[in-house]
Amino acid sequence: MSKVKKKVKVIKIDIDKCNGCRACEVICSAFHANPKYSSNNPARSRIRLIREPLRDVYLPVYAGEYAKAECAGRDKYVLDGKEYSECDFCRASCPSRDIFKEPDSGLPLKCDMCEDDPPQEKPLCVQWCINDALTYEEREEEVEEEVKLDDMEVGLESMADKYGLQKVMDTVARIGKKE
Ligand code: SF4
Ligand code: SF4
């Protein structure tokens, strides 16, 4: 496989600085609302807060890849005296929990680094985090060229998992006939 140069965008999360204000969820969900900025439902946010105020647990997690099956293990981590479930750190939109799913359609959500139209110079969640729990940096890396599924394919794949491929194909054919 050939190597290509790729700009890698990194958001560094300092969980010690996060106070659970949820401003990041508000701006992300507003930016991705349709029409843009028409609502701010955290369920549509690509960053979610794992919050347990009584235990002083505030953990921002970004939506990553879609996973069609839940994993079998549930390991626990103890960090700085606080216990976390492995799921708390997981970025997947998966069948075993509600986060990172578009609330109306159930389709998986994924952080797009605010490259949606209009693209933002710096991720909005970083701009809105006044506690500097989220900081942004870019670097260049040599990586192997890969073929990636685009968002539409990921969406269709998850619909096929949920409703069956034939049903999705029948629906697409029916919509096609209507146009
Ligand atoms: S980088 Fe943009 S898309 Fe990703 S979680 Fe932050 S606000 Fe949402
Ligand atoms: S905006 Fe920053 S401090 Fe507030 S919840 Fe998000 S990561 Fe934490």
CSV table of C-alpha atoms and ligand atoms in Angstrom, one decimal:
chain,number,residue,atom,x,y,z
A,1,MET,CA,0.0,0.0,0.0
A,2,SER,CA,1.4,3.5,-0.9
A,3,LYS,CA,2.1,6.1,1.8
A,4,VAL,CA,0.4,9.5,1.7
A,5,LYS,CA,0.9,12.6,3.8
A,6,LYS,CA,-2.1,13.4,5.9
A,7,LYS,CA,-3.1,16.3,8.1
A,8,VAL,CA,-4.0,14.8,11.5
A,9,LYS,CA,-6.4,16.9,13.6
A,10,VAL,CA,-6.1,16.3,17.3
A,11,ILE,CA,-8.3,17.4,20.2
A,12,LYS,CA,-6.6,16.9,23.5
A,13,ILE,CA,-8.9,16.2,26.4
A,14,ASP,CA,-7.8,17.2,29.9
A,15,ILE,CA,-10.5,15.6,32.1
A,16,ASP,CA,-9.1,17.3,35.2
A,17,LYS,CA,-10.2,20.7,33.7
A,18,CYS,CA,-13.7,19.6,32.7
A,19,ASN,CA,-16.5,20.8,35.0
A,20,GLY,CA,-19.3,19.2,33.1
A,21,CYS,CA,-20.8,22.5,31.8
A,22,ARG,CA,-21.9,20.8,28.6
A,23,ALA,CA,-21.3,23.8,26.4
A,24,CYS,CA,-19.5,21.5,24.0
A,25,GLU,CA,-22.6,19.4,23.6
A,26,VAL,CA,-24.8,22.5,23.1
A,27,ILE,CA,-22.7,24.1,20.3
A,28,CYS,CA,-22.0,20.7,18.5
A,29,SER,CA,-25.7,19.8,18.4
A,30,ALA,CA,-26.7,23.4,17.3
A,31,PHE,CA,-24.0,23.3,14.5
A,32,HIS,CA,-25.4,20.0,13.2
A,33,ALA,CA,-29.1,20.9,13.6
A,34,ASN,CA,-31.1,21.1,10.4
A,35,PRO,CA,-31.5,24.0,9.7
A,36,LYS,CA,-28.2,24.9,11.3
A,37,TYR,CA,-28.4,26.5,14.8
A,38,SER,CA,-32.2,25.9,14.9
A,39,SER,CA,-32.0,23.7,18.0
A,40,ASN,CA,-29.5,22.4,20.6
A,41,ASN,CA,-30.5,18.9,21.6
A,42,PRO,CA,-27.4,17.2,23.2
A,43,ALA,CA,-28.7,13.9,21.8
A,44,ARG,CA,-27.5,15.2,18.4
A,45,SER,CA,-24.1,16.1,19.7
A,46,ARG,CA,-20.9,14.3,18.5
A,47,ILE,CA,-19.3,14.9,21.8
A,48,ARG,CA,-21.1,13.6,24.9
A,49,LEU,CA,-20.4,14.1,28.6
A,50,ILE,CA,-20.2,11.0,30.8
A,51,ARG,CA,-21.3,12.8,34.0
A,52,GLU,CA,-21.6,11.6,37.6
A,53,PRO,CA,-21.5,14.8,39.7
A,54,LEU,CA,-21.6,12.9,43.0
A,55,ARG,CA,-18.4,11.1,42.2
A,56,ASP,CA,-16.9,14.2,40.5
A,57,VAL,CA,-16.7,12.3,37.2
A,58,TYR,CA,-16.9,14.4,34.0
A,59,LEU,CA,-15.6,12.7,30.9
A,60,PRO,CA,-16.0,14.2,27.5
A,61,VAL,CA,-16.1,11.5,24.7
A,62,TYR,CA,-16.1,12.0,21.0
A,63,ALA,CA,-18.2,10.0,18.6
A,64,GLY,CA,-16.1,7.7,16.5
A,65,GLU,CA,-16.8,4.7,14.3
A,66,TYR,CA,-20.1,2.8,14.1
A,67,ALA,CA,-20.0,-0.7,15.6
A,68,LYS,CA,-22.7,-3.2,14.5
A,69,ALA,CA,-22.2,-5.5,17.5
A,70,GLU,CA,-21.7,-4.8,21.1
A,71,CYS,CA,-18.5,-6.1,22.7
A,72,ALA,CA,-18.6,-9.0,25.1
A,73,GLY,CA,-16.3,-7.6,27.8
A,74,ARG,CA,-17.0,-4.8,30.2
A,75,ASP,CA,-13.6,-4.1,31.9
A,76,LYS,CA,-13.3,-1.5,34.6
A,77,TYR,CA,-10.6,1.2,35.1
A,78,VAL,CA,-9.7,2.9,38.3
A,79,LEU,CA,-8.0,6.3,37.6
A,80,ASP,CA,-7.1,8.7,40.3
A,81,GLY,CA,-9.4,6.8,42.7
A,82,LYS,CA,-12.4,7.0,40.4
A,83,GLU,CA,-13.9,3.9,38.8
A,84,TYR,CA,-14.9,4.0,35.1
A,85,SER,CA,-16.5,1.4,32.9
A,86,GLU,CA,-14.7,0.6,29.6
A,87,CYS,CA,-17.9,1.8,27.9
A,88,ASP,CA,-17.4,5.3,29.3
A,89,PHE,CA,-14.3,5.8,27.1
A,90,CYS,CA,-15.7,4.1,24.0
A,91,ARG,CA,-16.4,6.2,21.0
A,92,ALA,CA,-18.6,3.8,19.1
A,93,SER,CA,-22.2,4.1,18.2
A,94,CYS,CA,-23.2,0.6,19.2
A,95,PRO,CA,-26.3,-1.4,20.0
A,96,SER,CA,-25.8,-1.5,23.8
A,97,ARG,CA,-26.3,2.2,24.6
A,98,ASP,CA,-28.2,5.3,23.4
A,99,ILE,CA,-25.4,7.8,22.8
A,100,PHE,CA,-24.0,8.8,19.4
A,101,LYS,CA,-27.3,8.0,17.6
A,102,GLU,CA,-29.4,10.5,15.7
A,103,PRO,CA,-32.5,10.6,17.9
A,104,ASP,CA,-35.1,10.7,15.1
A,105,SER,CA,-33.5,8.1,12.7
A,106,GLY,CA,-31.3,6.1,15.0
A,107,LEU,CA,-28.5,6.5,12.5
A,108,PRO,CA,-24.9,6.6,13.9
A,109,LEU,CA,-23.3,10.0,14.6
A,110,LYS,CA,-19.6,10.7,14.1
A,111,CYS,CA,-17.5,13.7,14.9
A,112,ASP,CA,-16.6,15.4,11.6
A,113,MET,CA,-14.2,18.0,13.2
A,114,CYS,CA,-16.7,20.7,12.2
A,115,GLU,CA,-15.8,20.2,8.5
A,116,ASP,CA,-19.5,20.4,7.7
A,117,ASP,CA,-20.6,23.4,5.6
A,118,PRO,CA,-19.3,26.0,6.5
A,119,PRO,CA,-16.1,24.4,7.7
A,120,GLN,CA,-14.8,25.8,11.0
A,121,GLU,CA,-11.1,26.9,11.4
A,122,LYS,CA,-11.1,25.3,14.9
A,123,PRO,CA,-13.6,22.7,16.2
A,124,LEU,CA,-16.5,24.6,17.8
A,125,CYS,CA,-16.5,22.4,20.9
A,126,VAL,CA,-12.9,23.6,21.5
A,127,GLN,CA,-13.9,27.2,21.0
A,128,TRP,CA,-16.7,26.9,23.4
A,129,CYS,CA,-14.8,25.1,26.2
A,130,ILE,CA,-13.8,28.1,28.3
A,131,ASN,CA,-12.1,25.8,30.9
A,132,ASP,CA,-9.5,24.7,28.3
A,133,ALA,CA,-10.4,21.0,28.9
A,134,LEU,CA,-10.4,20.7,25.1
A,135,THR,CA,-7.4,22.0,23.1
A,136,TYR,CA,-6.8,21.6,19.4
A,137,GLU,CA,-3.6,20.9,17.4
A,138,GLU,CA,-2.7,19.8,13.9
A,139,ARG,CA,0.2,17.7,12.7
A,140,GLU,CA,1.3,16.0,9.5
A,141,GLU,CA,1.8,12.2,9.4
A,142,GLU,CA,2.7,9.7,6.8
A,143,VAL,CA,0.0,7.1,6.6
A,144,GLU,CA,-1.0,4.2,4.4
A,145,GLU,CA,-3.5,5.1,1.8
A,146,GLU,CA,-6.8,3.6,2.8
A,147,VAL,CA,-10.2,3.3,1.3
A,148,LYS,CA,-12.8,4.7,3.7
A,149,LEU,CA,-16.5,4.3,3.8
A,150,ASP,CA,-18.2,7.7,3.5
A,151,ASP,CA,-21.0,8.8,5.9
A,152,MET,CA,-23.7,7.7,3.5
A,153,GLU,CA,-22.3,4.1,3.2
A,154,VAL,CA,-22.0,3.9,7.0
A,155,GLY,CA,-25.6,5.1,7.4
A,156,LEU,CA,-26.9,2.6,4.8
A,157,GLU,CA,-24.9,-0.2,6.5
A,158,SER,CA,-26.4,0.5,9.9
A,159,MET,CA,-29.9,0.7,8.4
A,160,ALA,CA,-29.3,-2.7,6.7
A,161,ASP,CA,-28.2,-4.1,10.1
A,162,LYS,CA,-31.3,-2.8,11.8
A,163,TYR,CA,-34.0,-3.5,9.2
A,164,GLY,CA,-32.4,-6.0,6.8
A,165,LEU,CA,-30.8,-5.3,3.4
A,166,GLN,CA,-33.8,-6.3,1.4
A,167,LYS,CA,-36.1,-3.9,3.2
A,168,VAL,CA,-33.7,-1.0,2.8
A,169,MET,CA,-33.3,-1.8,-1.0
A,170,ASP,CA,-37.1,-2.0,-1.4
A,171,THR,CA,-37.5,1.4,0.3
A,172,VAL,CA,-34.8,3.0,-1.8
A,173,ALA,CA,-36.5,1.5,-5.0
A,174,ARG,CA,-39.9,2.9,-3.8
A,175,ILE,CA,-38.4,6.4,-3.2
A,176,GLY,CA,-36.8,6.2,-6.7
A,177,LYS,CA,-40.1,5.5,-8.3
A,178,LYS,CA,-41.7,8.5,-6.6
A,179,GLU,CA,-39.2,10.9,-8.0
B,1,SF4,S1,-15.2,18.8,16.6
B,1,SF4,FE1,-17.1,19.6,15.9
B,1,SF4,S2,-18.3,17.8,15.2
B,1,SF4,FE2,-16.6,17.1,16.5
B,1,SF4,S3,-17.6,17.0,18.6
B,1,SF4,FE3,-16.6,19.0,18.4
B,1,SF4,S4,-18.2,20.4,17.7
B,1,SF4,FE4,-18.9,18.3,17.3
B,2,SF4,S1,-17.2,22.6,27.4
B,2,SF4,FE1,-15.3,21.9,28.3
B,2,SF4,S2,-15.6,22.0,30.5
B,2,SF4,FE2,-17.7,22.1,29.5
B,2,SF4,S3,-18.4,20.0,29.5
B,2,SF4,FE3,-17.4,20.4,27.5
B,2,SF4,S4,-15.3,19.7,27.9
B,2,SF4,FE4,-16.2,19.9,29.9
